Amino acid sequence: MRGLHADTGYLLYRLGLRSGQLFNSFLQESGLRLRHYALLRFLATSPGALQRELSTSLGYDPSAIVGLVDDLEKLGFAERRPSPDDRRSRIIVLTEGGRAFLRDTDEAGQRVTNELLQPLDATEREQLHALLRTVTEPGLG
């Protein structure tokens, strides 16, 4: 019988837990969590998105997106605007406050990643990143 650490799925789960812990600890002062940060990062590369598109792209339950957007709106980091394609729909856009928050947290986010991947050299980090993209992108719309 294989040991637990021979199970790649379990190791990925543990890596995800550790990553979440590190990111949440660095975000603690802001009152945000990793899910908020991921939503902000996604919006930074988008001109705006419908909530259902955010749910699909990030892999979050649609009901969770509503609360995350509400939190970000309260902080002035995101806002709901009428969709240019359908006035009945609202798109979520990153505000200048959200952009400033991301700029201010870039270095700290990189420190978290560096701590998490400290045992790997630069080539191994690039390989890991490429492999993770390969296995995660098909499921993330």
PDB file of N, CA, C and O in Angstrom, residues 22 25 36-37 50 61 63 74 76 79-80 84 87 91 95 98 119 125 132 134 136:
ATOM      1  N   LEU A  22      -0.348  31.185   4.113  1.00  0.00           N
ATOM      2  CA  LEU A  22       0.630  32.262   3.957  1.00  0.00           C
ATOM      3  C   LEU A  22      -0.016  33.523   3.385  1.00  0.00           C
ATOM      4  O   LEU A  22       0.208  34.625   3.874  1.00  0.00           O
ATOM      5  N   SER A  25      -2.363  35.155   5.899  1.00  0.00           N
ATOM      6  CA  SER A  25      -1.659  35.837   6.976  1.00  0.00           C
ATOM      7  C   SER A  25      -1.111  37.181   6.507  1.00  0.00           C
ATOM      8  O   SER A  25      -1.155  38.164   7.220  1.00  0.00           O
ATOM      9  N   HIS A  36     -10.549  37.157  -1.977  1.00  0.00           N
ATOM     10  CA  HIS A  36     -10.681  38.558  -2.390  1.00  0.00           C
ATOM     11  C   HIS A  36      -9.509  38.950  -3.291  1.00  0.00           C
ATOM     12  O   HIS A  36      -9.685  39.601  -4.312  1.00  0.00           O
ATOM     13  N   TYR A  37      -8.322  38.555  -2.857  1.00  0.00           N
ATOM     14  CA  TYR A  37      -7.098  38.881  -3.586  1.00  0.00           C
ATOM     15  C   TYR A  37      -7.139  38.291  -5.002  1.00  0.00           C
ATOM     16  O   TYR A  37      -6.800  38.964  -5.975  1.00  0.00           O
ATOM     17  N   LEU A  50     -18.994  39.988 -15.686  1.00  0.00           N
ATOM     18  CA  LEU A  50     -20.234  39.649 -15.007  1.00  0.00           C
ATOM     19  C   LEU A  50     -19.917  38.713 -13.850  1.00  0.00           C
ATOM     20  O   LEU A  50     -18.926  37.972 -13.897  1.00  0.00           O
ATOM     21  N   ASP A  61     -18.073  29.281  -6.187  1.00  0.00           N
ATOM     22  CA  ASP A  61     -19.521  29.179  -6.225  1.00  0.00           C
ATOM     23  C   ASP A  61     -20.110  30.563  -6.501  1.00  0.00           C
ATOM     24  O   ASP A  61     -19.635  31.556  -5.945  1.00  0.00           O
ATOM     25  N   SER A  63     -22.692  32.059  -5.428  1.00  0.00           N
ATOM     26  CA  SER A  63     -23.139  32.777  -4.228  1.00  0.00           C
ATOM     27  C   SER A  63     -21.962  33.387  -3.467  1.00  0.00           C
ATOM     28  O   SER A  63     -22.108  34.419  -2.815  1.00  0.00           O
ATOM     29  N   LYS A  74     -17.367  47.683  -0.489  1.00  0.00           N
ATOM     30  CA  LYS A  74     -17.323  48.428   0.780  1.00  0.00           C
ATOM     31  C   LYS A  74     -15.957  49.077   1.000  1.00  0.00           C
ATOM     32  O   LYS A  74     -15.862  50.155   1.570  1.00  0.00           O
ATOM     33  N   GLY A  76     -14.037  50.013  -1.434  1.00  0.00           N
ATOM     34  CA  GLY A  76     -13.745  50.892  -2.564  1.00  0.00           C
ATOM     35  C   GLY A  76     -12.763  50.287  -3.555  1.00  0.00           C
ATOM     36  O   GLY A  76     -12.165  51.006  -4.350  1.00  0.00           O
ATOM     37  N   GLU A  79     -16.315  47.924  -8.092  1.00  0.00           N
ATOM     38  CA  GLU A  79     -17.670  48.454  -8.147  1.00  0.00           C
ATOM     39  C   GLU A  79     -18.465  47.758  -9.239  1.00  0.00           C
ATOM     40  O   GLU A  79     -17.897  47.231 -10.199  1.00  0.00           O
ATOM     41  N   ARG A  80     -19.771  47.763  -9.034  1.00  0.00           N
ATOM     42  CA  ARG A  80     -20.688  47.223 -10.038  1.00  0.00           C
ATOM     43  C   ARG A  80     -21.105  48.378 -10.938  1.00  0.00           C
ATOM     44  O   ARG A  80     -21.475  49.447 -10.453  1.00  0.00           O
ATOM     45  N   PRO A  84     -22.104  47.402 -20.685  1.00  0.00           N
ATOM     46  CA  PRO A  84     -22.297  48.124 -21.946  1.00  0.00           C
ATOM     47  C   PRO A  84     -23.113  47.307 -22.954  1.00  0.00           C
ATOM     48  O   PRO A  84     -23.727  47.871 -23.856  1.00  0.00           O
ATOM     49  N   ARG A  87     -27.946  46.670 -20.366  1.00  0.00           N
ATOM     50  CA  ARG A  87     -28.151  47.586 -19.238  1.00  0.00           C
ATOM     51  C   ARG A  87     -28.787  46.930 -18.022  1.00  0.00           C
ATOM     52  O   ARG A  87     -28.721  47.457 -16.920  1.00  0.00           O
ATOM     53  N   ILE A  91     -21.605  44.712 -14.516  1.00  0.00           N
ATOM     54  CA  ILE A  91     -20.265  44.137 -14.563  1.00  0.00           C
ATOM     55  C   ILE A  91     -19.500  44.616 -13.328  1.00  0.00           C
ATOM     56  O   ILE A  91     -19.808  45.666 -12.759  1.00  0.00           O
ATOM     57  N   THR A  95     -11.510  49.316  -9.202  1.00  0.00           N
ATOM     58  CA  THR A  95     -11.398  50.765  -9.051  1.00  0.00           C
ATOM     59  C   THR A  95      -9.934  51.159  -8.907  1.00  0.00           C
ATOM     60  O   THR A  95      -9.054  50.303  -8.758  1.00  0.00           O
ATOM     61  N   GLY A  98      -8.627  49.746  -5.786  1.00  0.00           N
ATOM     62  CA  GLY A  98      -8.249  48.341  -5.923  1.00  0.00           C
ATOM     63  C   GLY A  98      -6.896  48.194  -6.590  1.00  0.00           C
ATOM     64  O   GLY A  98      -6.073  47.365  -6.192  1.00  0.00           O
ATOM     65  N   PRO A 119      12.375  25.975  -1.346  1.00  0.00           N
ATOM     66  CA  PRO A 119      13.240  24.822  -1.627  1.00  0.00           C
ATOM     67  C   PRO A 119      13.596  24.642  -3.108  1.00  0.00           C
ATOM     68  O   PRO A 119      14.478  23.853  -3.432  1.00  0.00           O
ATOM     69  N   ARG A 125      11.169  26.368 -10.220  1.00  0.00           N
ATOM     70  CA  ARG A 125       9.970  27.208 -10.034  1.00  0.00           C
ATOM     71  C   ARG A 125       9.248  27.422 -11.353  1.00  0.00           C
ATOM     72  O   ARG A 125       8.023  27.341 -11.429  1.00  0.00           O
ATOM     73  N   LEU A 132       1.700  23.434 -13.330  1.00  0.00           N
ATOM     74  CA  LEU A 132       0.449  23.792 -12.660  1.00  0.00           C
ATOM     75  C   LEU A 132      -0.527  24.452 -13.626  1.00  0.00           C
ATOM     76  O   LEU A 132      -1.732  24.192 -13.582  1.00  0.00           O
ATOM     77  N   THR A 134      -0.687  23.881 -16.798  1.00  0.00           N
ATOM     78  CA  THR A 134      -1.155  22.813 -17.680  1.00  0.00           C
ATOM     79  C   THR A 134      -2.302  22.032 -17.038  1.00  0.00           C
ATOM     80  O   THR A 134      -3.285  21.731 -17.695  1.00  0.00           O
ATOM     81  N   THR A 136      -4.253  23.003 -14.391  1.00  0.00           N
ATOM     82  CA  THR A 136      -5.367  23.789 -13.842  1.00  0.00           C
ATOM     83  C   THR A 136      -6.172  24.543 -14.884  1.00  0.00           C
ATOM     84  O   THR A 136      -7.365  24.747 -14.709  1.00  0.00           O
TER      85      THR A 136
END
